[in-house]
PDB file of N, CA and C in Angstrom:
ATOM      1  N   MET A   1     -17.484  39.527   4.288  1.00 89.00           N
ATOM      2  CA  MET A   1     -16.664  40.720   4.341  1.00 89.00           C
ATOM      3  C   MET A   1     -15.846  40.683   5.627  1.00 89.00           C
ATOM      4  N   ASN A   2     -14.572  41.047   5.517  1.00 90.00           N
ATOM      5  CA  ASN A   2     -13.724  41.092   6.700  1.00 90.00           C
ATOM      6  C   ASN A   2     -13.487  42.559   7.099  1.00 90.00           C
ATOM      7  N   ILE A   3     -12.840  42.741   8.216  1.00 91.00           N
ATOM      8  CA  ILE A   3     -12.652  44.091   8.753  1.00 91.00           C
ATOM      9  C   ILE A   3     -11.788  44.961   7.837  1.00 91.00           C
ATOM     10  N   GLU A   4     -10.830  44.360   7.135  1.00 92.00           N
ATOM     11  CA  GLU A   4      -9.988  45.141   6.216  1.00 92.00           C
ATOM     12  C   GLU A   4     -10.806  45.689   5.051  1.00 92.00           C
ATOM     13  N   ASN A   5     -11.641  44.835   4.446  1.00 90.00           N
ATOM     14  CA  ASN A   5     -12.492  45.287   3.339  1.00 90.00           C
ATOM     15  C   ASN A   5     -13.498  46.334   3.814  1.00 90.00           C
ATOM     16  N   ALA A   6     -14.044  46.118   4.983  1.00 92.00           N
ATOM     17  CA  ALA A   6     -14.995  47.088   5.523  1.00 92.00           C
ATOM     18  C   ALA A   6     -14.323  48.428   5.770  1.00 92.00           C
ATOM     19  N   SER A   7     -13.114  48.403   6.312  1.00 92.00           N
ATOM     20  CA  SER A   7     -12.431  49.665   6.604  1.00 92.00           C
ATOM     21  C   SER A   7     -12.095  50.419   5.322  1.00 92.00           C
ATOM     22  N   LEU A   8     -11.784  49.717   4.240  1.00 91.00           N
ATOM     23  CA  LEU A   8     -11.549  50.375   2.949  1.00 91.00           C
ATOM     24  C   LEU A   8     -12.808  51.079   2.460  1.00 91.00           C
ATOM     25  N   GLY A   9     -13.925  50.404   2.593  1.00 92.00           N
ATOM     26  CA  GLY A   9     -15.194  50.999   2.166  1.00 92.00           C
ATOM     27  C   GLY A   9     -15.558  52.216   2.989  1.00 92.00           C
ATOM     28  N   PHE A  10     -15.418  52.104   4.309  1.00 93.00           N
ATOM     29  CA  PHE A  10     -15.753  53.242   5.166  1.00 93.00           C
ATOM     30  C   PHE A  10     -14.777  54.389   4.975  1.00 93.00           C
ATOM     31  N   ALA A  11     -13.511  54.077   4.752  1.00 94.00           N
ATOM     32  CA  ALA A  11     -12.523  55.133   4.509  1.00 94.00           C
ATOM     33  C   ALA A  11     -12.841  55.876   3.218  1.00 94.00           C
ATOM     34  N   ALA A  12     -13.357  55.161   2.226  1.00 94.00           N
ATOM     35  CA  ALA A  12     -13.667  55.779   0.941  1.00 94.00           C
ATOM     36  C   ALA A  12     -14.760  56.836   1.058  1.00 94.00           C
ATOM     37  N   ILE A  13     -15.632  56.703   2.034  1.00 94.00           N
ATOM     38  CA  ILE A  13     -16.673  57.718   2.216  1.00 94.00           C
ATOM     39  C   ILE A  13     -16.327  58.653   3.369  1.00 94.00           C
ATOM     40  N   GLY A  14     -15.039  58.703   3.706  1.00 93.00           N
ATOM     41  CA  GLY A  14     -14.577  59.476   4.848  1.00 93.00           C
ATOM     42  C   GLY A  14     -14.389  60.959   4.599  1.00 93.00           C
ATOM     43  N   SER A  15     -14.909  61.479   3.508  1.00 95.00           N
ATOM     44  CA  SER A  15     -14.852  62.923   3.294  1.00 95.00           C
ATOM     45  C   SER A  15     -16.229  63.389   2.835  1.00 95.00           C
ATOM     46  N   PRO A  16     -16.592  64.615   3.178  1.00 96.00           N
ATOM     47  CA  PRO A  16     -17.904  65.128   2.751  1.00 96.00           C
ATOM     48  C   PRO A  16     -18.065  65.121   1.228  1.00 96.00           C
ATOM     49  N   GLN A  17     -16.991  65.399   0.502  1.00 96.00           N
ATOM     50  CA  GLN A  17     -17.080  65.433  -0.955  1.00 96.00           C
ATOM     51  C   GLN A  17     -17.364  64.051  -1.532  1.00 96.00           C
ATOM     52  N   ARG A  18     -16.658  63.041  -1.032  1.00 97.00           N
ATOM     53  CA  ARG A  18     -16.889  61.684  -1.549  1.00 97.00           C
ATOM     54  C   ARG A  18     -18.265  61.177  -1.153  1.00 97.00           C
ATOM     55  N   LEU A  19     -18.683  61.472   0.059  1.00 97.00           N
ATOM     56  CA  LEU A  19     -20.023  61.055   0.468  1.00 97.00           C
ATOM     57  C   LEU A  19     -21.069  61.734  -0.402  1.00 97.00           C
ATOM     58  N   SER A  20     -20.862  62.996  -0.725  1.00 97.00           N
ATOM     59  CA  SER A  20     -21.786  63.726  -1.587  1.00 97.00           C
ATOM     60  C   SER A  20     -21.866  63.090  -2.972  1.00 97.00           C
ATOM     61  N   VAL A  21     -20.721  62.747  -3.542  1.00 98.00           N
ATOM     62  CA  VAL A  21     -20.696  62.098  -4.856  1.00 98.00           C
ATOM     63  C   VAL A  21     -21.389  60.739  -4.784  1.00 98.00           C
ATOM     64  N   LEU A  22     -21.114  59.980  -3.740  1.00 98.00           N
ATOM     65  CA  LEU A  22     -21.744  58.669  -3.596  1.00 98.00           C
ATOM     66  C   LEU A  22     -23.255  58.812  -3.489  1.00 98.00           C
ATOM     67  N   LEU A  23     -23.720  59.779  -2.727  1.00 98.00           N
ATOM     68  CA  LEU A  23     -25.167  59.990  -2.601  1.00 98.00           C
ATOM     69  C   LEU A  23     -25.789  60.381  -3.936  1.00 98.00           C
ATOM     70  N   MET A  24     -25.080  61.172  -4.740  1.00 98.00           N
ATOM     71  CA  MET A  24     -25.568  61.505  -6.084  1.00 98.00           C
ATOM     72  C   MET A  24     -25.763  60.239  -6.906  1.00 98.00           C
ATOM     73  N   LEU A  25     -24.778  59.349  -6.818  1.00 98.00           N
ATOM     74  CA  LEU A  25     -24.837  58.117  -7.600  1.00 98.00           C
ATOM     75  C   LEU A  25     -25.913  57.175  -7.077  1.00 98.00           C
ATOM     76  N   VAL A  26     -26.123  57.157  -5.781  1.00 98.00           N
ATOM     77  CA  VAL A  26     -27.203  56.344  -5.215  1.00 98.00           C
ATOM     78  C   VAL A  26     -28.546  56.874  -5.720  1.00 98.00           C
ATOM     79  N   LYS A  27     -28.710  58.181  -5.714  1.00 98.00           N
ATOM     80  CA  LYS A  27     -29.958  58.788  -6.200  1.00 98.00           C
ATOM     81  C   LYS A  27     -30.158  58.542  -7.690  1.00 98.00           C
ATOM     82  N   ALA A  28     -29.069  58.490  -8.457  1.00 98.00           N
ATOM     83  CA  ALA A  28     -29.160  58.257  -9.904  1.00 98.00           C
ATOM     84  C   ALA A  28     -29.611  56.837 -10.214  1.00 98.00           C
ATOM     85  N   GLY A  29     -29.461  55.940  -9.272  1.00 98.00           N
ATOM     86  CA  GLY A  29     -29.902  54.563  -9.475  1.00 98.00           C
ATOM     87  C   GLY A  29     -28.987  53.790 -10.395  1.00 98.00           C
ATOM     88  N   ARG A  30     -29.531  52.770 -11.010  1.00 95.00           N
ATOM     89  CA  ARG A  30     -28.734  51.849 -11.823  1.00 95.00           C
ATOM     90  C   ARG A  30     -28.239  52.485 -13.125  1.00 95.00           C
ATOM     91  N   LEU A  31     -28.837  53.591 -13.551  1.00 96.00           N
ATOM     92  CA  LEU A  31     -28.369  54.263 -14.765  1.00 96.00           C
ATOM     93  C   LEU A  31     -27.023  54.934 -14.549  1.00 96.00           C
ATOM     94  N   GLY A  32     -26.766  55.395 -13.334  1.00 97.00           N
ATOM     95  CA  GLY A  32     -25.508  56.042 -13.025  1.00 97.00           C
ATOM     96  C   GLY A  32     -25.420  57.429 -13.628  1.00 97.00           C
ATOM     97  N   MET A  33     -24.216  57.981 -13.591  1.00 98.00           N
ATOM     98  CA  MET A  33     -23.971  59.324 -14.096  1.00 98.00           C
ATOM     99  C   MET A  33     -22.600  59.367 -14.758  1.00 98.00           C
ATOM    100  N   SER A  34     -22.493  60.206 -15.773  1.00 97.00           N
ATOM    101  CA  SER A  34     -21.191  60.408 -16.391  1.00 97.00           C
ATOM    102  C   SER A  34     -20.360  61.321 -15.495  1.00 97.00           C
ATOM    103  N   VAL A  35     -19.065  61.324 -15.729  1.00 97.00           N
ATOM    104  CA  VAL A  35     -18.178  62.203 -14.973  1.00 97.00           C
ATOM    105  C   VAL A  35     -18.608  63.653 -15.175  1.00 97.00           C
ATOM    106  N   GLY A  36     -18.978  64.004 -16.403  1.00 96.00           N
ATOM    107  CA  GLY A  36     -19.424  65.365 -16.692  1.00 96.00           C
ATOM    108  C   GLY A  36     -20.673  65.748 -15.911  1.00 96.00           C
ATOM    109  N   GLN A  37     -21.616  64.827 -15.804  1.00 97.00           N
ATOM    110  CA  GLN A  37     -22.835  65.102 -15.037  1.00 97.00           C
ATOM    111  C   GLN A  37     -22.518  65.307 -13.559  1.00 97.00           C
ATOM    112  N   ILE A  38     -21.642  64.469 -13.029  1.00 98.00           N
ATOM    113  CA  ILE A  38     -21.259  64.609 -11.620  1.00 98.00           C
ATOM    114  C   ILE A  38     -20.548  65.939 -11.408  1.00 98.00           C
ATOM    115  N   GLN A  39     -19.661  66.281 -12.324  1.00 97.00           N
ATOM    116  CA  GLN A  39     -18.922  67.538 -12.206  1.00 97.00           C
ATOM    117  C   GLN A  39     -19.873  68.726 -12.256  1.00 97.00           C
ATOM    118  N   GLU A  40     -20.830  68.686 -13.164  1.00 97.00           N
ATOM    119  CA  GLU A  40     -21.789  69.779 -13.288  1.00 97.00           C
ATOM    120  C   GLU A  40     -22.624  69.928 -12.019  1.00 97.00           C
ATOM    121  N   GLU A  41     -23.088  68.816 -11.487  1.00 96.00           N
ATOM    122  CA  GLU A  41     -23.933  68.858 -10.292  1.00 96.00           C
ATOM    123  C   GLU A  41     -23.144  69.210  -9.034  1.00 96.00           C
ATOM    124  N   SER A  42     -21.903  68.737  -8.950  1.00 96.00           N
ATOM    125  CA  SER A  42     -21.115  68.948  -7.729  1.00 96.00           C
ATOM    126  C   SER A  42     -20.332  70.253  -7.750  1.00 96.00           C
ATOM    127  N   GLY A  43     -19.993  70.713  -8.946  1.00 96.00           N
ATOM    128  CA  GLY A  43     -19.169  71.906  -9.054  1.00 96.00           C
ATOM    129  C   GLY A  43     -17.699  71.682  -8.727  1.00 96.00           C
ATOM    130  N   MET A  44     -17.287  70.430  -8.634  1.00 96.00           N
ATOM    131  CA  MET A  44     -15.889  70.117  -8.310  1.00 96.00           C
ATOM    132  C   MET A  44     -14.998  70.303  -9.530  1.00 96.00           C
ATOM    133  N   ALA A  45     -13.765  70.674  -9.265  1.00 96.00           N
ATOM    134  CA  ALA A  45     -12.758  70.744 -10.329  1.00 96.00           C
ATOM    135  C   ALA A  45     -12.516  69.331 -10.863  1.00 96.00           C
ATOM    136  N   PRO A  46     -12.228  69.197 -12.156  1.00 95.00           N
ATOM    137  CA  PRO A  46     -12.035  67.860 -12.739  1.00 95.00           C
ATOM    138  C   PRO A  46     -10.998  67.007 -12.014  1.00 95.00           C
ATOM    139  N   SER A  47      -9.868  67.583 -11.641  1.00 96.00           N
ATOM    140  CA  SER A  47      -8.832  66.782 -10.973  1.00 96.00           C
ATOM    141  C   SER A  47      -9.291  66.334  -9.584  1.00 96.00           C
ATOM    142  N   THR A  48     -10.016  67.193  -8.894  1.00 96.00           N
ATOM    143  CA  THR A  48     -10.540  66.840  -7.561  1.00 96.00           C
ATOM    144  C   THR A  48     -11.569  65.728  -7.681  1.00 96.00           C
ATOM    145  N   LEU A  49     -12.465  65.866  -8.643  1.00 97.00           N
ATOM    146  CA  LEU A  49     -13.488  64.845  -8.852  1.00 97.00           C
ATOM    147  C   LEU A  49     -12.854  63.518  -9.233  1.00 97.00           C
ATOM    148  N   ALA A  50     -11.852  63.544 -10.106  1.00 97.00           N
ATOM    149  CA  ALA A  50     -11.171  62.310 -10.505  1.00 97.00           C
ATOM    150  C   ALA A  50     -10.573  61.607  -9.292  1.00 97.00           C
ATOM    151  N   HIS A  51      -9.981  62.367  -8.395  1.00 96.00           N
ATOM    152  CA  HIS A  51      -9.412  61.802  -7.162  1.00 96.00           C
ATOM    153  C   HIS A  51     -10.503  61.129  -6.328  1.00 96.00           C
ATOM    154  N   HIS A  52     -11.618  61.825  -6.125  1.00 97.00           N
ATOM    155  CA  HIS A  52     -12.697  61.269  -5.302  1.00 97.00           C
ATOM    156  C   HIS A  52     -13.322  60.033  -5.947  1.00 97.00           C
ATOM    157  N   LEU A  53     -13.499  60.066  -7.259  1.00 98.00           N
ATOM    158  CA  LEU A  53     -14.051  58.889  -7.935  1.00 98.00           C
ATOM    159  C   LEU A  53     -13.107  57.699  -7.827  1.00 98.00           C
ATOM    160  N   ARG A  54     -11.804  57.950  -7.926  1.00 97.00           N
ATOM    161  CA  ARG A  54     -10.829  56.862  -7.785  1.00 97.00           C
ATOM    162  C   ARG A  54     -10.907  56.251  -6.386  1.00 97.00           C
ATOM    163  N   MET A  55     -11.019  57.102  -5.370  1.00 96.00           N
ATOM    164  CA  MET A  55     -11.117  56.600  -3.992  1.00 96.00           C
ATOM    165  C   MET A  55     -12.386  55.763  -3.807  1.00 96.00           C
ATOM    166  N   LEU A  56     -13.498  56.224  -4.360  1.00 97.00           N
ATOM    167  CA  LEU A  56     -14.752  55.469  -4.248  1.00 97.00           C
ATOM    168  C   LEU A  56     -14.658  54.140  -4.996  1.00 97.00           C
ATOM    169  N   ALA A  57     -14.014  54.154  -6.155  1.00 97.00           N
ATOM    170  CA  ALA A  57     -13.842  52.913  -6.922  1.00 97.00           C
ATOM    171  C   ALA A  57     -12.890  51.958  -6.202  1.00 97.00           C
ATOM    172  N   ASP A  58     -11.804  52.490  -5.629  1.00 95.00           N
ATOM    173  CA  ASP A  58     -10.863  51.652  -4.879  1.00 95.00           C
ATOM    174  C   ASP A  58     -11.522  51.014  -3.665  1.00 95.00           C
ATOM    175  N   GLY A  59     -12.484  51.692  -3.077  1.00 94.00           N
ATOM    176  CA  GLY A  59     -13.229  51.147  -1.944  1.00 94.00           C
ATOM    177  C   GLY A  59     -14.380  50.258  -2.370  1.00 94.00           C
ATOM    178  N   ALA A  60     -14.523  50.018  -3.682  1.00 95.00           N
ATOM    179  CA  ALA A  60     -15.570  49.168  -4.270  1.00 95.00           C
ATOM    180  C   ALA A  60     -16.967  49.722  -4.047  1.00 95.00           C
ATOM    181  N   LEU A  61     -17.085  51.017  -3.775  1.00 97.00           N
ATOM    182  CA  LEU A  61     -18.394  51.623  -3.551  1.00 97.00           C
ATOM    183  C   LEU A  61     -19.064  52.042  -4.847  1.00 97.00           C
ATOM    184  N   ILE A  62     -18.269  52.223  -5.898  1.00 98.00           N
ATOM    185  CA  ILE A  62     -18.821  52.533  -7.207  1.00 98.00           C
ATOM    186  C   ILE A  62     -18.151  51.651  -8.253  1.00 98.00           C
ATOM    187  N   THR A  63     -18.822  51.522  -9.382  1.00 98.00           N
ATOM    188  CA  THR A  63     -18.234  50.876 -10.540  1.00 98.00           C
ATOM    189  C   THR A  63     -18.150  51.914 -11.645  1.00 98.00           C
ATOM    190  N   GLN A  64     -17.184  51.751 -12.516  1.00 98.00           N
ATOM    191  CA  GLN A  64     -16.998  52.660 -13.631  1.00 98.00           C
ATOM    192  C   GLN A  64     -16.911  51.850 -14.902  1.00 98.00           C
ATOM    193  N   ARG A  65     -17.604  52.339 -15.938  1.00 97.00           N
ATOM    194  CA  ARG A  65     -17.587  51.652 -17.225  1.00 97.00           C
ATOM    195  C   ARG A  65     -17.441  52.689 -18.323  1.00 97.00           C
ATOM    196  N   ARG A  66     -16.535  52.420 -19.209  1.00 95.00           N
ATOM    197  CA  ARG A  66     -16.314  53.329 -20.335  1.00 95.00           C
ATOM    198  C   ARG A  66     -17.318  52.993 -21.438  1.00 95.00           C
ATOM    199  N   ASP A  67     -17.975  54.040 -21.931  1.00 91.00           N
ATOM    200  CA  ASP A  67     -18.909  53.917 -23.047  1.00 91.00           C
ATOM    201  C   ASP A  67     -18.448  54.930 -24.092  1.00 91.00           C
ATOM    202  N   GLY A  68     -17.589  54.484 -24.995  1.00 94.00           N
ATOM    203  CA  GLY A  68     -16.956  55.406 -25.939  1.00 94.00           C
ATOM    204  C   GLY A  68     -15.989  56.306 -25.191  1.00 94.00           C
ATOM    205  N   ARG A  69     -16.204  57.605 -25.275  1.00 95.00           N
ATOM    206  CA  ARG A  69     -15.337  58.551 -24.559  1.00 95.00           C
ATOM    207  C   ARG A  69     -15.914  58.944 -23.204  1.00 95.00           C
ATOM    208  N   THR A  70     -17.053  58.389 -22.858  1.00 95.00           N
ATOM    209  CA  THR A  70     -17.731  58.730 -21.605  1.00 95.00           C
ATOM    210  C   THR A  70     -17.519  57.624 -20.580  1.00 95.00           C
ATOM    211  N   VAL A  71     -17.240  58.025 -19.339  1.00 96.00           N
ATOM    212  CA  VAL A  71     -17.135  57.070 -18.241  1.00 96.00           C
ATOM    213  C   VAL A  71     -18.409  57.186 -17.407  1.00 96.00           C
ATOM    214  N   ILE A  72     -19.119  56.068 -17.302  1.00 98.00           N
ATOM    215  CA  ILE A  72     -20.345  56.021 -16.520  1.00 98.00           C
ATOM    216  C   ILE A  72     -20.011  55.452 -15.138  1.00 98.00           C
ATOM    217  N   ASN A  73     -20.436  56.167 -14.112  1.00 98.00           N
ATOM    218  CA  ASN A  73     -20.199  55.773 -12.719  1.00 98.00           C
ATOM    219  C   ASN A  73     -21.515  55.344 -12.109  1.00 98.00           C
ATOM    220  N   ARG A  74     -21.478  54.231 -11.408  1.00 98.00           N
ATOM    221  CA  ARG A  74     -22.689  53.714 -10.752  1.00 98.00           C
ATOM    222  C   ARG A  74     -22.353  53.326  -9.321  1.00 98.00           C
ATOM    223  N   ALA A  75     -23.312  53.544  -8.445  1.00 98.00           N
ATOM    224  CA  ALA A  75     -23.172  53.051  -7.074  1.00 98.00           C
ATOM    225  C   ALA A  75     -23.155  51.530  -7.123  1.00 98.00           C
ATOM    226  N   ASN A  76     -22.294  50.924  -6.335  1.00 98.00           N
ATOM    227  CA  ASN A  76     -22.221  49.469  -6.245  1.00 98.00           C
ATOM    228  C   ASN A  76     -23.162  49.048  -5.112  1.00 98.00           C
ATOM    229  N   PHE A  77     -24.437  48.931  -5.448  1.00 98.00           N
ATOM    230  CA  PHE A  77     -25.465  48.692  -4.441  1.00 98.00           C
ATOM    231  C   PHE A  77     -25.236  47.412  -3.647  1.00 98.00           C
ATOM    232  N   ASP A  78     -24.767  46.360  -4.295  1.00 96.00           N
ATOM    233  CA  ASP A  78     -24.514  45.103  -3.578  1.00 96.00           C
ATOM    234  C   ASP A  78     -23.458  45.311  -2.496  1.00 96.00           C
ATOM    235  N   HIS A  79     -22.379  46.008  -2.857  1.00 96.00           N
ATOM    236  CA  HIS A  79     -21.312  46.230  -1.878  1.00 96.00           C
ATOM    237  C   HIS A  79     -21.771  47.184  -0.772  1.00 96.00           C
ATOM    238  N   LEU A  80     -22.525  48.198  -1.132  1.00 96.00           N
ATOM    239  CA  LEU A  80     -23.041  49.130  -0.112  1.00 96.00           C
ATOM    240  C   LEU A  80     -23.942  48.398   0.882  1.00 96.00           C
ATOM    241  N   GLU A  81     -24.768  47.501   0.377  1.00 96.00           N
ATOM    242  CA  GLU A  81     -25.633  46.718   1.255  1.00 96.00           C
ATOM    243  C   GLU A  81     -24.810  45.807   2.166  1.00 96.00           C
ATOM    244  N   THR A  82     -23.796  45.177   1.612  1.00 95.00           N
ATOM    245  CA  THR A  82     -22.918  44.309   2.403  1.00 95.00           C
ATOM    246  C   THR A  82     -22.195  45.121   3.477  1.00 95.00           C
ATOM    247  N   LEU A  83     -21.733  46.309   3.117  1.00 94.00           N
ATOM    248  CA  LEU A  83     -21.030  47.171   4.061  1.00 94.00           C
ATOM    249  C   LEU A  83     -21.948  47.577   5.214  1.00 94.00           C
ATOM    250  N   GLY A  84     -23.167  47.972   4.895  1.00 92.00           N
ATOM    251  CA  GLY A  84     -24.125  48.327   5.937  1.00 92.00           C
ATOM    252  C   GLY A  84     -24.467  47.143   6.828  1.00 92.00           C
ATOM    253  N   SER A  85     -24.637  45.983   6.216  1.00 94.00           N
ATOM    254  CA  SER A  85     -24.936  44.770   6.984  1.00 94.00           C
ATOM    255  C   SER A  85     -23.778  44.393   7.892  1.00 94.00           C
ATOM    256  N   TYR A  86     -22.552  44.594   7.405  1.00 92.00           N
ATOM    257  CA  TYR A  86     -21.371  44.287   8.207  1.00 92.00           C
ATOM    258  C   TYR A  86     -21.389  45.101   9.498  1.00 92.00           C
ATOM    259  N   LEU A  87     -21.741  46.354   9.378  1.00 88.00           N
ATOM    260  CA  LEU A  87     -21.759  47.238  10.534  1.00 88.00           C
ATOM    261  C   LEU A  87     -22.873  46.853  11.512  1.00 88.00           C
ATOM    262  N   LEU A  88     -23.996  46.428  10.997  1.00 91.00           N
ATOM    263  CA  LEU A  88     -25.161  46.177  11.847  1.00 91.00           C
ATOM    264  C   LEU A  88     -25.326  44.725  12.299  1.00 91.00           C
ATOM    265  N   ARG A  89     -24.549  43.821  11.759  1.00 88.00           N
ATOM    266  CA  ARG A  89     -24.785  42.412  12.089  1.00 88.00           C
ATOM    267  C   ARG A  89     -24.529  42.081  13.556  1.00 88.00           C
ATOM    268  N   GLU A  90     -23.715  42.860  14.223  1.00 82.00           N
ATOM    269  CA  GLU A  90     -23.441  42.620  15.638  1.00 82.00           C
ATOM    270  C   GLU A  90     -24.312  43.486  16.546  1.00 82.00           C
ATOM    271  N   CYS A  91     -25.311  44.111  15.973  1.00 86.00           N
ATOM    272  CA  CYS A  91     -26.154  45.031  16.724  1.00 86.00           C
ATOM    273  C   CYS A  91     -26.676  44.388  18.001  1.00 86.00           C
ATOM    274  N   CYS A  92     -26.408  45.059  19.089  1.00 87.00           N
ATOM    275  CA  CYS A  92     -26.947  44.706  20.405  1.00 87.00           C
ATOM    276  C   CYS A  92     -26.446  43.360  20.924  1.00 87.00           C
ATOM    277  N   ALA A  93     -25.375  42.817  20.361  1.00 83.00           N
ATOM    278  CA  ALA A  93     -24.873  41.499  20.756  1.00 83.00           C
ATOM    279  C   ALA A  93     -24.443  41.459  22.212  1.00 83.00           C
ATOM    280  N   ASN A  94     -23.982  42.559  22.753  1.00 86.00           N
ATOM    281  CA  ASN A  94     -23.529  42.589  24.144  1.00 86.00           C
ATOM    282  C   ASN A  94     -24.595  43.092  25.105  1.00 86.00           C
ATOM    283  N   GLU A  95     -25.759  43.360  24.584  1.00 83.00           N
ATOM    284  CA  GLU A  95     -26.848  43.836  25.426  1.00 83.00           C
ATOM    285  C   GLU A  95     -27.401  42.656  26.225  1.00 83.00           C
ATOM    286  N   THR A  96     -27.603  42.843  27.511  1.00 72.00           N
ATOM    287  CA  THR A  96     -28.117  41.762  28.360  1.00 72.00           C
ATOM    288  C   THR A  96     -29.561  42.050  28.744  1.00 72.00           C
ATOM    289  N   ILE A  97     -30.196  41.056  29.282  1.00 61.00           N
ATOM    290  CA  ILE A  97     -31.583  41.222  29.727  1.00 61.00           C
ATOM    291  C   ILE A  97     -31.661  42.295  30.805  1.00 61.00           C
ATOM    292  N   GLU A  98     -30.667  42.335  31.711  1.00 61.00           N
ATOM    293  CA  GLU A  98     -30.665  43.347  32.770  1.00 61.00           C
ATOM    294  C   GLU A  98     -30.555  44.756  32.182  1.00 61.00           C
ATOM    295  N   THR A  99     -29.715  44.901  31.158  1.00 58.00           N
ATOM    296  CA  THR A  99     -29.572  46.200  30.515  1.00 58.00           C
ATOM    297  C   THR A  99     -30.893  46.608  29.903  1.00 58.00           C
ATOM    298  N   LYS A 100     -31.555  45.667  29.253  1.00 58.00           N
ATOM    299  CA  LYS A 100     -32.837  45.974  28.635  1.00 58.00           C
ATOM    300  C   LYS A 100     -33.866  46.382  29.696  1.00 58.00           C
ATOM    301  N   LYS A 101     -33.880  45.674  30.858  1.00 60.00           N
ATOM    302  CA  LYS A 101     -34.819  46.010  31.921  1.00 60.00           C
ATOM    303  C   LYS A 101     -34.499  47.379  32.499  1.00 60.00           C
ATOM    304  N   GLY A 102     -33.215  47.694  32.656  1.00 59.00           N
ATOM    305  CA  GLY A 102     -32.807  48.988  33.178  1.00 59.00           C
ATOM    306  C   GLY A 102     -33.188  50.127  32.273  1.00 59.00           C
ATOM    307  N   ASP A 103     -33.141  49.883  30.962  1.00 63.00           N
ATOM    308  CA  ASP A 103     -33.514  50.918  29.998  1.00 63.00           C
ATOM    309  C   ASP A 103     -35.014  51.192  30.040  1.00 63.00           C
ATOM    310  N   ALA A 104     -35.800  50.180  30.398  1.00 59.00           N
ATOM    311  CA  ALA A 104     -37.246  50.333  30.407  1.00 59.00           C
ATOM    312  C   ALA A 104     -37.707  51.137  31.610  1.00 59.00           C
ATOM    313  N   ALA A 105     -36.913  51.180  32.660  1.00 55.00           N
ATOM    314  CA  ALA A 105     -37.327  51.862  33.895  1.00 55.00           C
ATOM    315  C   ALA A 105     -37.311  53.362  33.784  1.00 55.00           C
TER     316      ALA A 105
END
């Protein structure tokens, strides 16, 4: 993952509403949720929800699959894991032994 792809993913969860929808889908697991189920649980207007789902899909955080007239939305767990790993892979890289000793004091 490069910084551009990571920034798209983080931007997609850059609103409380989108983060809320994403968390719903994470909790739903691999079965996902229909647009109607998300709308019922979130209370969002259909046009608002459609906008947020599009942003999450554009950021590759969710996948959408049509099943007849129903669209099933699922969290893209592989991409979410990659995004989290991208953020944490440099953890403490600039920390020095002296810094660690100073923190212990």
